[in-house]
Short mmCIF file of C-alpha atoms in Angstrom, two decimals:
data_model
loop_
_atom_site.label_atom_id
_atom_site.label_comp_id
_atom_site.label_asym_id
_atom_site.label_seq_id
_atom_site.Cartn_x
_atom_site.Cartn_y
_atom_site.Cartn_z
CA MET I 1 -9.02 -23.29 55.94
CA GLY I 2 -6.33 -22.81 53.92
CA SER I 3 -3.37 -21.12 54.77
CA ILE I 4 -2.50 -17.69 54.37
CA SER I 5 0.44 -18.37 52.02
CA SER I 6 -2.61 -20.15 50.04
CA TYR I 7 -4.44 -17.27 50.00
CA LEU I 8 -1.75 -14.77 48.96
CA VAL I 9 -1.05 -17.58 45.80
CA TYR I 10 -4.31 -17.01 44.87
CA PHE I 11 -4.48 -13.57 44.77
CA VAL I 12 -1.29 -12.95 42.93
CA ALA I 13 -2.81 -15.38 40.59
CA PHE I 14 -6.00 -13.48 40.36
CA LEU I 15 -4.51 -10.14 40.30
CA GLY I 16 -1.83 -10.73 37.44
CA LEU I 17 -4.77 -12.65 35.66
CA TYR I 18 -6.63 -9.49 35.90
CA ILE I 19 -4.21 -7.25 34.83
CA GLN I 20 -3.49 -9.15 31.47
CA VAL I 21 -6.95 -9.22 30.86
CA PHE I 22 -7.11 -5.44 31.68
CA PHE I 23 -4.12 -4.85 29.33
CA PHE I 24 -5.78 -7.14 26.53
CA VAL I 25 -9.13 -4.90 26.41
CA ILE I 26 -7.18 -1.58 26.27
CA PHE I 27 -5.41 -3.08 23.38
CA LEU I 28 -8.42 -4.22 21.29
CA GLU I 29 -10.06 -0.53 21.97
CA LYS I 30 -6.91 1.16 20.91
CA ARG I 31 -5.72 -0.75 18.18
CA LYS I 32 -7.25 0.98 15.06
CA GLU I 33 -5.89 4.40 16.72
CA LEU I 34 -2.80 2.18 17.52
CA SER I 35 -2.56 1.25 13.33
CA GLU I 36 -3.61 4.50 12.02
CA LYS I 37 -0.85 6.19 13.70
CA LYS I 38 1.28 5.55 10.70
CA ASP I 39 4.25 8.07 10.34
CA LYS I 40 3.67 9.89 6.75
CA PRO I 41 6.19 11.44 5.71
CA ASN I 42 7.35 15.43 5.84
CA TYR I 43 9.18 15.54 2.64
CA PHE I 44 7.10 13.96 -0.87
CA PRO I 45 9.63 13.29 -3.69
CA THR I 46 8.29 13.81 -7.07
CA PHE I 47 7.42 10.75 -8.31
CA GLY I 48 6.66 9.18 -11.78
CA ILE I 49 4.62 6.47 -13.34
CA ILE I 50 5.36 5.07 -16.61
CA VAL I 51 2.60 3.12 -18.17
CA PRO I 52 3.76 1.51 -21.37
CA CYS I 53 0.24 0.78 -23.73
CA TRP I 54 -0.27 -1.74 -26.59
CA ASN I 55 -3.59 -2.90 -27.59
CA GLU I 56 -4.72 -2.26 -23.91
CA GLU I 57 -8.18 -0.19 -25.06
CA ILE I 58 -10.24 -2.43 -22.21
CA THR I 59 -8.03 -1.40 -19.04
CA VAL I 60 -6.46 1.26 -19.81
CA SER I 61 -8.82 3.90 -18.19
CA LYS I 62 -9.31 2.10 -15.12
CA THR I 63 -5.46 1.93 -14.74
CA ILE I 64 -4.92 5.77 -14.88
CA LEU I 65 -7.65 6.24 -12.83
CA SER I 66 -6.32 4.49 -9.94
CA LEU I 67 -3.16 6.25 -10.68
CA LEU I 68 -5.19 9.57 -10.39
CA ASN I 69 -6.68 8.36 -7.30
CA LEU I 70 -3.58 7.35 -5.34
CA GLU I 71 -2.92 9.05 -2.22
CA TYR I 72 -0.12 11.10 -2.82
CA PRO I 73 0.31 15.19 -3.20
CA LYS I 74 -1.19 15.90 -6.73
CA ASP I 75 1.42 18.41 -7.40
CA LYS I 76 4.36 15.79 -6.75
CA LEU I 77 3.21 12.88 -9.02
CA LYS I 78 2.80 12.45 -12.79
CA ILE I 79 2.11 9.67 -14.74
CA PHE I 80 3.31 9.06 -18.09
CA VAL I 81 1.19 6.92 -20.60
CA VAL I 82 2.90 5.28 -23.88
CA ASP I 83 0.96 3.90 -26.73
CA ASP I 84 3.26 1.98 -28.12
CA GLY I 85 1.25 1.97 -31.88
CA SER I 86 -1.95 0.43 -30.90
CA THR I 87 -3.79 -0.86 -33.39
CA ASP I 88 -7.09 -0.84 -31.47
CA ASN I 89 -8.89 2.47 -29.08
CA THR I 90 -6.23 2.41 -26.87
CA LEU I 91 -4.79 6.02 -27.93
CA THR I 92 -8.65 7.33 -28.05
CA GLN I 93 -9.32 5.67 -24.24
CA MET I 94 -5.80 7.61 -23.00
CA LYS I 95 -6.70 10.83 -24.74
CA VAL I 96 -9.83 10.98 -22.35
CA PHE I 97 -6.96 12.21 -19.52
CA GLU I 98 -5.11 14.33 -21.94
CA ASN I 99 -6.46 17.80 -20.27
CA ASN I 100 -5.18 16.35 -16.35
CA PRO I 101 -2.22 18.21 -15.26
CA GLN I 102 -1.13 15.15 -14.27
CA VAL I 103 -1.23 13.07 -16.85
CA GLN I 104 1.34 13.09 -20.37
CA ILE I 105 1.06 11.29 -23.11
CA TYR I 106 2.60 9.79 -25.78
CA THR I 107 2.68 7.86 -28.96
CA LYS I 108 5.21 6.24 -30.73
CA VAL I 109 6.05 3.58 -33.26
CA ASN I 110 5.43 0.01 -31.58
CA GLU I 111 9.24 -1.15 -31.13
CA GLY I 112 8.19 -2.97 -27.64
CA THR I 113 8.18 -2.16 -23.87
CA PRO I 114 11.43 -1.11 -23.40
CA GLU I 115 11.14 1.09 -25.67
CA ALA I 116 8.39 2.83 -24.29
CA LEU I 117 9.86 2.66 -21.16
CA ASN I 118 12.88 4.64 -22.75
CA TYR I 119 10.65 6.85 -24.53
CA ALA I 120 9.48 8.17 -21.58
CA LEU I 121 12.07 8.14 -19.33
CA THR I 122 14.32 10.64 -21.35
CA ARG I 123 10.74 12.63 -21.02
CA MET I 124 11.03 12.61 -17.20
CA ASP I 125 11.96 15.16 -14.52
CA THR I 126 10.99 13.50 -11.35
CA ASP I 127 13.01 12.46 -8.73
CA LEU I 128 12.09 8.89 -8.48
CA VAL I 129 10.57 6.48 -10.93
CA SER I 130 7.83 3.45 -11.57
CA SER I 131 6.51 1.54 -14.33
CA ILE I 132 3.61 -0.52 -13.97
CA ASP I 133 1.89 -2.36 -16.88
CA ALA I 134 -1.46 -0.66 -18.14
CA ASP I 135 -3.65 -3.65 -16.97
CA THR I 136 -2.58 -3.19 -12.67
CA ILE I 137 -4.71 -1.22 -10.09
CA LEU I 138 -2.77 0.09 -7.72
CA GLU I 139 -4.05 0.47 -3.95
CA LYS I 140 -4.60 4.27 -3.22
CA GLU I 141 -1.51 3.75 -0.14
CA ALA I 142 0.75 2.02 -2.99
CA VAL I 143 3.35 4.91 -3.37
CA LEU I 144 3.21 5.92 0.20
CA HIS I 145 4.25 2.63 1.17
CA VAL I 146 7.18 2.89 -1.47
#
């Protein structure tokens, strides 16, 4: 027979292990709920995204669609698509979105990406500005994380 002190040590070890397993199981059950409780801002500044395009007829539609599907208030998100003198059907692909109030389409003579960005910047009135390439697909929560 063991002494009372050894029984007490075993009891405390069992109790400690039991509590750790209990909290681990609770964590596993609540982990999804905890990860969904991300703080979403109360204030959403206007956000403009510039998409300079040159011969991007294959990818520009997918890029614009990904921007339109972003999780951000639709009245606060503007998409500025600039055709930089493309020689393919990029402008035709862009014009599919010309009736969307979030999308503004511009066309200019080819002078390169920096000039296309500057061209759009002079026409923007948003609080924040970003730019992406015409072959980029953003995750739905990308702007919220920014």
